[in-house]
């Protein structure tokens, strides 16, 4: 069995390496990082493979010792975009270790989770796998968009008796989760030159008024969940306009509704 320091170095090294592999979503480029994770799983003695589908990739592994129950360790390979890289104080794909922290896009969400889970597997491997059952490891694609990776697992019938889901919770154990619904609202106006706005119908104005109505509506929720609090409703994207001197004839809003377990779609 290695020391705690050795295990920490292992986890930090893996996390830094994964951060240096860009897996921003969009566009979703999980193949390289899936290969990296699968290699680490194989090194630890798991049966490891990469499932490629629809231009995406899941990294999977399993080890069975005894006839006990199955547990799944699952997290995701993709990250949200890094945004304007020059605004980062530390380059987002550097995996820099500084003052006891690892910095970069995905360090928390959720490459740190994958590295920690690999560290857990290494501890078990070093002890000769003192388990009775099967461990399934899944590092999936597209969590930040349409959950294609998890949908793929479901379609393949990959199941477990329980699962540990790697997400940045500040080490709090979370046993419930809000659902998510995305809506698109489109607004059609009439184009005109910006020097004569009265000749057109500004679609951005119409969308903005609707966005403010959504804000008011979001404050009216009365239902509440004992763990998750209230549901939420928010405008997250407003897109409109084609040129700085043209009254926009089209605008769209993306609206995100977060639901509670005790809600249904009709309500």
GROMACS .gro file of C-alpha atoms in nm:
model
  267
    1UNK     CA    1   0.000   0.000   0.000
    2UNK     CA    2   0.135   0.342  -0.095
    3UNK     CA    3   0.141   0.641   0.136
    4UNK     CA    4  -0.123   0.914   0.147
    5UNK     CA    5   0.131   1.145  -0.012
    6UNK     CA    6   0.185   0.904  -0.300
    7UNK     CA    7  -0.189   0.881  -0.360
    8UNK     CA    8  -0.224   1.258  -0.351
    9UNK     CA    9   0.056   1.295  -0.606
   10UNK     CA   10  -0.115   1.036  -0.827
   11UNK     CA   11  -0.448   1.223  -0.818
   12UNK     CA   12  -0.287   1.563  -0.878
   13UNK     CA   13  -0.083   1.431  -1.169
   14UNK     CA   14  -0.387   1.278  -1.336
   15UNK     CA   15  -0.597   1.589  -1.282
   16UNK     CA   16  -0.330   1.817  -1.428
   17UNK     CA   17  -0.295   1.590  -1.729
   18UNK     CA   18  -0.671   1.583  -1.790
   19UNK     CA   19  -0.699   1.962  -1.766
   20UNK     CA   20  -0.435   1.991  -2.038
   21UNK     CA   21  -0.668   1.794  -2.268
   22UNK     CA   22  -0.926   2.037  -2.401
   23UNK     CA   23  -1.274   1.881  -2.382
   24UNK     CA   24  -1.491   2.193  -2.409
   25UNK     CA   25  -1.856   2.136  -2.492
   26UNK     CA   26  -1.951   2.271  -2.736
   27UNK     CA   27  -1.820   2.129  -2.955
   28UNK     CA   28  -1.759   1.821  -2.745
   29UNK     CA   29  -1.418   1.665  -2.798
   30UNK     CA   30  -1.409   1.379  -2.555
   31UNK     CA   31  -1.219   1.123  -2.763
   32UNK     CA   32  -0.868   1.220  -2.651
   33UNK     CA   33  -0.954   1.243  -2.284
   34UNK     CA   34  -1.158   0.922  -2.303
   35UNK     CA   35  -0.847   0.746  -2.433
   36UNK     CA   36  -0.641   0.889  -2.149
   37UNK     CA   37  -0.889   0.773  -1.883
   38UNK     CA   38  -0.924   0.427  -2.038
   39UNK     CA   39  -0.545   0.386  -2.029
   40UNK     CA   40  -0.543   0.470  -1.657
   41UNK     CA   41  -0.822   0.220  -1.591
   42UNK     CA   42  -0.631  -0.054  -1.772
   43UNK     CA   43  -0.317   0.025  -1.571
   44UNK     CA   44  -0.516  -0.036  -1.252
   45UNK     CA   45  -0.629  -0.378  -1.372
   46UNK     CA   46  -0.981  -0.301  -1.486
   47UNK     CA   47  -1.128  -0.423  -1.810
   48UNK     CA   48  -1.131  -0.090  -1.995
   49UNK     CA   49  -1.280   0.022  -2.323
   50UNK     CA   50  -1.392   0.330  -2.513
   51UNK     CA   51  -1.743   0.347  -2.651
   52UNK     CA   52  -1.750   0.582  -2.951
   53UNK     CA   53  -2.088   0.699  -3.080
   54UNK     CA   54  -2.228   0.997  -3.270
   55UNK     CA   55  -1.884   1.158  -3.273
   56UNK     CA   56  -1.859   1.132  -2.892
   57UNK     CA   57  -1.682   0.894  -2.656
   58UNK     CA   58  -1.742   0.735  -2.315
   59UNK     CA   59  -1.454   0.581  -2.119
   60UNK     CA   60  -1.568   0.268  -1.936
   61UNK     CA   61  -1.416   0.011  -1.707
   62UNK     CA   62  -1.519  -0.272  -1.479
   63UNK     CA   63  -1.375  -0.519  -1.233
   64UNK     CA   64  -1.559  -0.802  -1.063
   65UNK     CA   65  -1.440  -0.971  -0.744
   66UNK     CA   66  -1.701  -1.200  -0.593
   67UNK     CA   67  -2.076  -1.217  -0.642
   68UNK     CA   68  -2.185  -0.913  -0.445
   69UNK     CA   69  -2.369  -0.608  -0.572
   70UNK     CA   70  -2.264  -0.360  -0.838
   71UNK     CA   71  -2.160  -0.003  -0.767
   72UNK     CA   72  -2.101   0.254  -1.040
   73UNK     CA   73  -1.856   0.543  -1.018
   74UNK     CA   74  -1.968   0.795  -1.277
   75UNK     CA   75  -1.870   1.145  -1.381
   76UNK     CA   76  -1.823   1.336  -1.707
   77UNK     CA   77  -1.539   1.414  -1.944
   78UNK     CA   78  -1.666   1.735  -2.103
   79UNK     CA   79  -1.646   2.088  -1.963
   80UNK     CA   80  -1.820   2.414  -2.033
   81UNK     CA   81  -1.616   2.650  -2.256
   82UNK     CA   82  -1.329   2.842  -2.098
   83UNK     CA   83  -1.455   3.171  -2.243
   84UNK     CA   84  -1.211   3.457  -2.299
   85UNK     CA   85  -0.882   3.289  -2.217
   86UNK     CA   86  -0.696   3.619  -2.170
   87UNK     CA   87  -0.922   3.695  -1.873
   88UNK     CA   88  -0.790   3.393  -1.681
   89UNK     CA   89  -0.517   3.471  -1.430
   90UNK     CA   90  -0.380   3.120  -1.495
   91UNK     CA   91  -0.414   2.965  -1.845
   92UNK     CA   92  -0.727   2.748  -1.845
   93UNK     CA   93  -0.562   2.443  -2.003
   94UNK     CA   94  -0.235   2.452  -1.810
   95UNK     CA   95  -0.327   2.227  -1.517
   96UNK     CA   96  -0.108   2.450  -1.300
   97UNK     CA   97  -0.046   2.340  -0.940
   98UNK     CA   98  -0.009   2.643  -0.713
   99UNK     CA   99  -0.043   2.690  -0.337
  100UNK     CA  100  -0.196   2.347  -0.288
  101UNK     CA  101  -0.456   2.384  -0.563
  102UNK     CA  102  -0.489   2.264  -0.922
  103UNK     CA  103  -0.608   2.532  -1.165
  104UNK     CA  104  -0.777   2.504  -1.503
  105UNK     CA  105  -1.104   2.450  -1.685
  106UNK     CA  106  -1.271   2.142  -1.543
  107UNK     CA  107  -1.058   2.123  -1.228
  108UNK     CA  108  -1.377   2.119  -1.023
  109UNK     CA  109  -1.642   2.024  -1.279
  110UNK     CA  110  -1.569   1.747  -1.316
  111UNK     CA  111  -1.217   1.630  -1.397
  112UNK     CA  112  -1.130   1.656  -1.029
  113UNK     CA  113  -1.405   1.403  -0.961
  114UNK     CA  114  -1.267   1.161  -1.220
  115UNK     CA  115  -0.915   1.196  -1.079
  116UNK     CA  116  -1.044   1.131  -0.726
  117UNK     CA  117  -1.236   0.824  -0.839
  118UNK     CA  118  -0.926   0.691  -1.013
  119UNK     CA  119  -0.742   0.751  -0.687
  120UNK     CA  120  -1.005   0.545  -0.506
  121UNK     CA  121  -0.958   0.263  -0.756
  122UNK     CA  122  -0.581   0.281  -0.714
  123UNK     CA  123  -0.617   0.242  -0.337
  124UNK     CA  124  -0.830  -0.067  -0.388
  125UNK     CA  125  -0.589  -0.205  -0.648
  126UNK     CA  126  -0.294  -0.154  -0.413
  127UNK     CA  127  -0.482  -0.354  -0.148
  128UNK     CA  128  -0.558  -0.638  -0.390
  129UNK     CA  129  -0.921  -0.541  -0.446
  130UNK     CA  130  -1.071  -0.623  -0.103
  131UNK     CA  131  -1.428  -0.611  -0.234
  132UNK     CA  132  -1.714  -0.853  -0.292
  133UNK     CA  133  -1.896  -0.743  -0.603
  134UNK     CA  134  -1.842  -0.541  -0.917
  135UNK     CA  135  -1.723  -0.186  -0.971
  136UNK     CA  136  -1.828  -0.013  -1.292
  137UNK     CA  137  -1.648   0.306  -1.388
  138UNK     CA  138  -1.807   0.544  -1.638
  139UNK     CA  139  -1.660   0.873  -1.756
  140UNK     CA  140  -1.924   0.997  -1.996
  141UNK     CA  141  -1.958   1.251  -2.274
  142UNK     CA  142  -2.188   1.548  -2.318
  143UNK     CA  143  -2.305   1.608  -1.960
  144UNK     CA  144  -2.290   1.982  -2.020
  145UNK     CA  145  -2.537   1.968  -2.309
  146UNK     CA  146  -2.779   1.686  -2.390
  147UNK     CA  147  -2.642   1.402  -2.174
  148UNK     CA  148  -2.571   1.183  -2.474
  149UNK     CA  149  -2.317   0.984  -2.273
  150UNK     CA  150  -2.559   0.881  -1.999
  151UNK     CA  151  -2.833   0.817  -2.253
  152UNK     CA  152  -2.591   0.584  -2.428
  153UNK     CA  153  -2.529   0.390  -2.105
  154UNK     CA  154  -2.903   0.351  -2.052
  155UNK     CA  155  -2.955   0.230  -2.410
  156UNK     CA  156  -2.684  -0.034  -2.356
  157UNK     CA  157  -2.849  -0.161  -2.040
  158UNK     CA  158  -2.550  -0.083  -1.818
  159UNK     CA  159  -2.689  -0.084  -1.464
  160UNK     CA  160  -2.575  -0.094  -1.102
  161UNK     CA  161  -2.734  -0.132  -0.761
  162UNK     CA  162  -2.612   0.212  -0.660
  163UNK     CA  163  -2.395   0.490  -0.797
  164UNK     CA  164  -2.162   0.761  -0.679
  165UNK     CA  165  -2.199   1.058  -0.914
  166UNK     CA  166  -1.896   1.286  -0.930
  167UNK     CA  167  -1.999   1.652  -0.924
  168UNK     CA  168  -1.850   1.952  -0.739
  169UNK     CA  169  -2.053   1.962  -0.417
  170UNK     CA  170  -1.783   2.090  -0.179
  171UNK     CA  171  -1.774   1.738  -0.032
  172UNK     CA  172  -2.143   1.748   0.065
  173UNK     CA  173  -2.334   1.427  -0.007
  174UNK     CA  174  -2.628   1.510  -0.233
  175UNK     CA  175  -2.915   1.261  -0.258
  176UNK     CA  176  -3.155   1.463  -0.473
  177UNK     CA  177  -3.129   1.675  -0.785
  178UNK     CA  178  -3.335   1.929  -0.975
  179UNK     CA  179  -3.451   1.843  -1.324
  180UNK     CA  180  -3.389   2.073  -1.619
  181UNK     CA  181  -3.607   2.188  -1.908
  182UNK     CA  182  -3.487   2.424  -2.182
  183UNK     CA  183  -3.730   2.635  -2.382
  184UNK     CA  184  -3.673   2.852  -2.688
  185UNK     CA  185  -3.892   3.158  -2.751
  186UNK     CA  186  -3.865   3.323  -3.095
  187UNK     CA  187  -3.967   3.680  -3.176
  188UNK     CA  188  -4.026   3.804  -3.530
  189UNK     CA  189  -3.999   4.175  -3.610
  190UNK     CA  190  -3.935   4.382  -3.919
  191UNK     CA  191  -3.594   4.497  -4.036
  192UNK     CA  192  -3.516   4.862  -4.109
  193UNK     CA  193  -3.216   5.093  -4.111
  194UNK     CA  194  -3.126   5.211  -3.762
  195UNK     CA  195  -3.153   5.575  -3.874
  196UNK     CA  196  -3.527   5.516  -3.922
  197UNK     CA  197  -3.625   5.268  -3.649
  198UNK     CA  198  -3.990   5.365  -3.680
  199UNK     CA  199  -4.001   5.187  -4.015
  200UNK     CA  200  -3.920   4.855  -3.849
  201UNK     CA  201  -4.031   4.640  -3.558
  202UNK     CA  202  -3.747   4.571  -3.314
  203UNK     CA  203  -3.753   4.203  -3.220
  204UNK     CA  204  -3.496   4.260  -2.943
  205UNK     CA  205  -3.734   4.498  -2.763
  206UNK     CA  206  -4.012   4.239  -2.776
  207UNK     CA  207  -3.781   3.967  -2.647
  208UNK     CA  208  -3.651   4.195  -2.371
  209UNK     CA  209  -4.003   4.272  -2.250
  210UNK     CA  210  -4.076   3.900  -2.240
  211UNK     CA  211  -3.752   3.835  -2.051
  212UNK     CA  212  -3.859   4.083  -1.783
  213UNK     CA  213  -4.193   3.905  -1.753
  214UNK     CA  214  -4.004   3.579  -1.702
  215UNK     CA  215  -3.805   3.745  -1.423
  216UNK     CA  216  -4.127   3.846  -1.245
  217UNK     CA  217  -4.274   3.500  -1.292
  218UNK     CA  218  -3.961   3.340  -1.147
  219UNK     CA  219  -4.030   3.508  -0.812
  220UNK     CA  220  -4.378   3.361  -0.776
  221UNK     CA  221  -4.290   2.998  -0.700
  222UNK     CA  222  -4.449   2.879  -0.378
  223UNK     CA  223  -4.367   2.509  -0.378
  224UNK     CA  224  -4.048   2.401  -0.207
  225UNK     CA  225  -3.846   2.083  -0.158
  226UNK     CA  226  -3.690   2.014   0.181
  227UNK     CA  227  -3.347   1.952   0.026
  228UNK     CA  228  -3.348   2.145  -0.300
  229UNK     CA  229  -3.543   2.456  -0.210
  230UNK     CA  230  -3.761   2.622  -0.472
  231UNK     CA  231  -3.771   2.556  -0.846
  232UNK     CA  232  -3.617   2.817  -1.071
  233UNK     CA  233  -3.687   2.990  -1.400
  234UNK     CA  234  -3.432   3.206  -1.580
  235UNK     CA  235  -3.348   3.353  -1.918
  236UNK     CA  236  -2.995   3.235  -1.993
  237UNK     CA  237  -2.937   3.346  -2.354
  238UNK     CA  238  -3.069   3.633  -2.567
  239UNK     CA  239  -2.970   3.625  -2.935
  240UNK     CA  240  -3.065   3.893  -3.183
  241UNK     CA  241  -2.941   4.132  -3.447
  242UNK     CA  242  -2.729   4.087  -3.756
  243UNK     CA  243  -2.557   4.426  -3.793
  244UNK     CA  244  -2.501   4.733  -3.579
  245UNK     CA  245  -2.700   4.963  -3.810
  246UNK     CA  246  -2.998   4.733  -3.874
  247UNK     CA  247  -3.313   4.710  -3.663
  248UNK     CA  248  -3.325   4.338  -3.574
  249UNK     CA  249  -3.611   4.143  -3.728
  250UNK     CA  250  -3.544   3.828  -3.525
  251UNK     CA  251  -3.453   3.751  -3.166
  252UNK     CA  252  -3.468   3.442  -2.952
  253UNK     CA  253  -3.451   3.366  -2.583
  254UNK     CA  254  -3.331   3.045  -2.421
  255UNK     CA  255  -3.513   2.983  -2.095
  256UNK     CA  256  -3.406   2.728  -1.834
  257UNK     CA  257  -3.662   2.583  -1.593
  258UNK     CA  258  -3.526   2.377  -1.305
  259UNK     CA  259  -3.784   2.137  -1.165
  260UNK     CA  260  -3.828   1.958  -0.833
  261UNK     CA  261  -3.881   1.584  -0.783
  262UNK     CA  262  -4.239   1.648  -0.665
  263UNK     CA  263  -4.332   1.837  -0.984
  264UNK     CA  264  -4.455   1.692  -1.312
  265UNK     CA  265  -4.441   1.827  -1.666
  266UNK     CA  266  -4.807   1.923  -1.675
  267UNK     CA  267  -4.791   2.130  -1.358
   0.00000   0.00000   0.00000
